[in-house]
Tab-separated table of C-alpha atoms in Angstrom:
chain	number	residue	atom	x	y	z
M	1	MET	CA	-6.766	-15.714	-21.346
M	2	LEU	CA	-4.984	-12.368	-21.078
M	3	GLN	CA	-2.078	-11.736	-23.477
M	4	VAL	CA	0.696	-9.583	-21.996
M	5	LYS	CA	3.120	-7.953	-24.457
M	6	PHE	CA	6.636	-6.824	-23.628
M	7	PRO	CA	9.325	-5.021	-25.623
M	8	PRO	CA	10.967	-7.177	-28.336
M	9	GLN	CA	13.895	-8.252	-26.139
M	10	HIS	CA	11.513	-10.234	-23.913
M	11	ALA	CA	9.359	-13.192	-24.857
M	12	PRO	CA	5.641	-12.515	-24.392
M	13	LEU	CA	3.971	-14.022	-21.354
M	14	GLU	CA	0.478	-15.366	-21.091
M	15	ALA	CA	-1.314	-14.875	-17.807
M	16	GLU	CA	-4.455	-16.177	-16.226
M	17	THR	CA	-5.829	-14.846	-12.966
M	18	TYR	CA	-7.189	-17.370	-10.525
M	19	TYR	CA	-9.319	-16.098	-7.661
M	20	ALA	CA	-9.083	-17.999	-4.427
M	21	PRO	CA	-12.331	-19.523	-3.189
M	22	LYS	CA	-13.681	-18.395	0.172
M	23	LYS	CA	-11.933	-21.379	1.761
M	24	PRO	CA	-8.521	-21.659	0.030
M	25	THR	CA	-7.665	-25.118	-1.198
M	26	VAL	CA	-4.418	-24.984	-3.174
M	27	ASP	CA	-3.192	-21.396	-3.424
M	28	SER	CA	-3.808	-17.963	-1.902
M	29	GLY	CA	-5.237	-16.256	-4.982
M	30	ALA	CA	-1.897	-15.617	-6.667
M	31	THR	CA	-1.704	-14.851	-10.358
M	32	GLN	CA	-0.050	-17.615	-12.330
M	33	LEU	CA	2.226	-16.608	-15.207
M	34	ALA	CA	3.006	-19.301	-17.747
M	35	GLY	CA	5.234	-19.374	-20.817
M	36	SER	CA	8.171	-17.488	-19.398
M	37	SER	CA	11.490	-17.749	-21.200
M	38	LEU	CA	12.755	-19.979	-18.379
M	39	GLY	CA	9.923	-22.436	-18.985
M	40	ALA	CA	8.883	-22.273	-15.336
M	41	THR	CA	5.624	-21.128	-13.822
M	42	GLN	CA	5.906	-17.942	-11.800
M	43	LEU	CA	3.500	-16.911	-9.052
M	44	VAL	CA	2.840	-13.269	-8.360
M	45	THR	CA	1.744	-12.881	-4.768
M	46	PRO	CA	-1.410	-10.917	-3.909
M	47	LYS	CA	0.735	-8.131	-2.324
M	48	GLU	CA	2.075	-7.332	-5.830
M	49	MET	CA	-1.361	-7.253	-7.465
M	50	PRO	CA	-3.533	-4.132	-7.401
M	51	LYS	CA	-6.089	-4.228	-4.604
M	52	GLU	CA	-9.803	-4.150	-5.360
M	53	ASN	CA	-10.326	-1.003	-3.313
M	54	ASN	CA	-7.183	0.578	-4.798
M	55	VAL	CA	-6.656	2.786	-1.720
M	56	ARG	CA	-2.936	3.410	-1.502
M	57	LEU	CA	-0.046	5.626	-0.514
M	58	VAL	CA	2.497	6.472	-3.217
M	59	PHE	CA	6.144	7.117	-2.353
M	60	GLU	CA	8.755	7.526	-5.111
M	61	ASP	CA	6.336	5.978	-7.667
M	62	GLN	CA	5.926	2.879	-5.451
M	63	PRO	CA	2.342	2.106	-4.351
M	64	TYR	CA	1.688	0.880	-0.806
M	65	PHE	CA	-1.822	-0.577	-0.703
M	66	LEU	CA	-4.062	-0.086	2.319
M	67	GLU	CA	-6.447	-2.760	3.561
M	68	GLU	CA	-9.908	-2.403	5.074
M	69	GLY	CA	-9.548	-1.586	8.797
M	70	GLN	CA	-6.574	-0.080	10.603
M	71	ASN	CA	-3.256	0.286	8.765
M	72	ILE	CA	-0.211	1.289	10.814
M	73	ILE	CA	2.142	3.291	8.583
M	74	GLY	CA	5.841	3.428	9.406
M	75	ARG	CA	9.438	3.338	8.250
M	76	LYS	CA	10.636	-0.041	7.022
M	77	GLY	CA	13.031	-1.734	9.385
M	78	ASN	CA	13.907	-5.051	11.022
M	79	THR	CA	12.073	-4.100	14.214
M	80	SER	CA	9.168	-2.261	12.581
M	81	LYS	CA	5.727	-3.544	13.521
M	82	ALA	CA	3.929	-1.329	11.008
M	83	THR	CA	1.489	-3.105	8.707
M	84	VAL	CA	2.519	-0.757	5.858
M	85	GLN	CA	6.296	-0.218	5.831
M	86	ILE	CA	7.615	2.633	3.675
M	87	ALA	CA	11.117	2.013	2.267
M	88	THR	CA	12.917	5.183	3.373
M	89	ASP	CA	16.115	6.011	5.275
M	90	ASP	CA	14.393	8.985	6.961
M	91	ARG	CA	15.154	8.600	10.697
M	92	TYR	CA	12.557	11.301	11.447
M	93	MET	CA	9.842	8.913	10.277
M	94	SER	CA	8.948	6.541	13.110
M	95	ARG	CA	8.708	2.807	12.585
M	96	GLN	CA	5.075	3.148	13.695
M	97	HIS	CA	4.290	6.699	12.668
M	98	CYS	CA	0.581	7.079	11.983
M	99	SER	CA	-2.600	5.103	11.499
M	100	ILE	CA	-4.957	5.175	8.501
M	101	THR	CA	-8.285	3.431	9.015
M	102	ILE	CA	-10.214	2.430	5.898
M	103	THR	CA	-13.956	1.757	6.124
M	104	THR	CA	-16.561	1.078	3.475
M	105	LEU	CA	-19.664	3.257	3.707
M	106	PRO	CA	-23.170	1.865	3.008
M	107	ASP	CA	-23.085	3.352	-0.523
M	108	GLY	CA	-19.892	1.381	-1.294
M	109	THR	CA	-17.499	4.346	-1.184
M	110	LYS	CA	-14.367	4.237	0.964
M	111	LYS	CA	-13.582	6.509	3.892
M	112	ALA	CA	-10.013	6.987	5.150
M	113	VAL	CA	-9.140	8.599	8.490
M	114	LEU	CA	-5.566	9.419	9.577
M	115	SER	CA	-4.433	9.791	13.168
M	116	ASN	CA	-1.007	9.947	14.798
M	117	TYR	CA	0.113	6.649	16.213
M	118	GLN	CA	2.818	6.219	18.831
M	119	ASN	CA	5.391	8.654	17.477
M	120	LYS	CA	7.227	11.714	18.684
M	121	ASN	CA	7.888	13.064	15.199
M	122	LEU	CA	5.993	15.516	13.031
M	123	THR	CA	3.082	14.469	10.801
M	124	THR	CA	1.430	16.922	8.398
M	125	ILE	CA	-1.360	16.717	5.838
M	126	ASP	CA	-0.953	19.243	3.033
M	127	GLY	CA	1.350	21.263	5.324
M	128	GLN	CA	-1.044	21.284	8.322
M	129	GLU	CA	0.435	19.721	11.472
M	130	ILE	CA	-1.502	16.824	13.005
M	131	GLU	CA	-1.705	16.807	16.796
M	132	THR	CA	-1.961	13.709	18.985
M	133	GLY	CA	-5.629	12.753	19.202
M	134	ASP	CA	-6.604	14.355	15.872
M	135	ALA	CA	-8.575	12.218	13.412
M	136	ILE	CA	-8.416	13.699	9.903
M	137	ARG	CA	-10.510	12.410	6.993
M	138	LEU	CA	-8.298	12.004	3.932
M	139	VAL	CA	-9.242	12.890	0.372
M	140	ASN	CA	-7.635	11.830	-2.893
M	141	GLY	CA	-4.357	13.669	-3.483
M	142	ASN	CA	-3.557	14.584	0.141
M	143	ARG	CA	0.187	14.983	0.757
M	144	ILE	CA	1.075	13.251	4.023
M	145	THR	CA	4.490	14.073	5.470
M	146	MET	CA	5.902	11.842	8.208
M	147	GLY	CA	9.204	13.254	9.426
M	148	HIS	CA	10.842	14.284	6.121
M	149	THR	CA	9.102	11.613	4.017
M	150	THR	CA	6.127	12.683	1.887
M	151	VAL	CA	3.604	10.228	0.441
M	152	ILE	CA	0.553	10.920	-1.700
M	153	PHE	CA	-2.782	9.424	-0.658
M	154	LYS	CA	-4.709	7.917	-3.595
M	155	MET	CA	-8.255	6.660	-3.514
């Protein structure tokens, strides 16, 4: 059992992590928090938990985790079809701005490749403009700018 400590104004919580079996039966692998001050059990969804591969984009200290395969990155909005939606009001960032494909190499390391998606707005990596059709391999710490929004790639 993992003991989680909070500042004195909050009651401590105890947490146990349950991993979902290959064929889910009851839950989707959420973390169950018990002993809250409200006396109710809280579930933390897998989207809020750190991912195993830990590949992410960081915008304003908020991590946006990337999954294995193709991730469409875009501005958050009601009509956005991006799989990773960045919470920004930047109208120069398209709702489907670029694509980052994550693959696992035979040695277990991750490879990330960025390409423009279906956008008409500027994308740069560390200040270098990305043209339509380019496929750029990302490295830890790259600064990706979509419109006027800059995110940091972490691996």
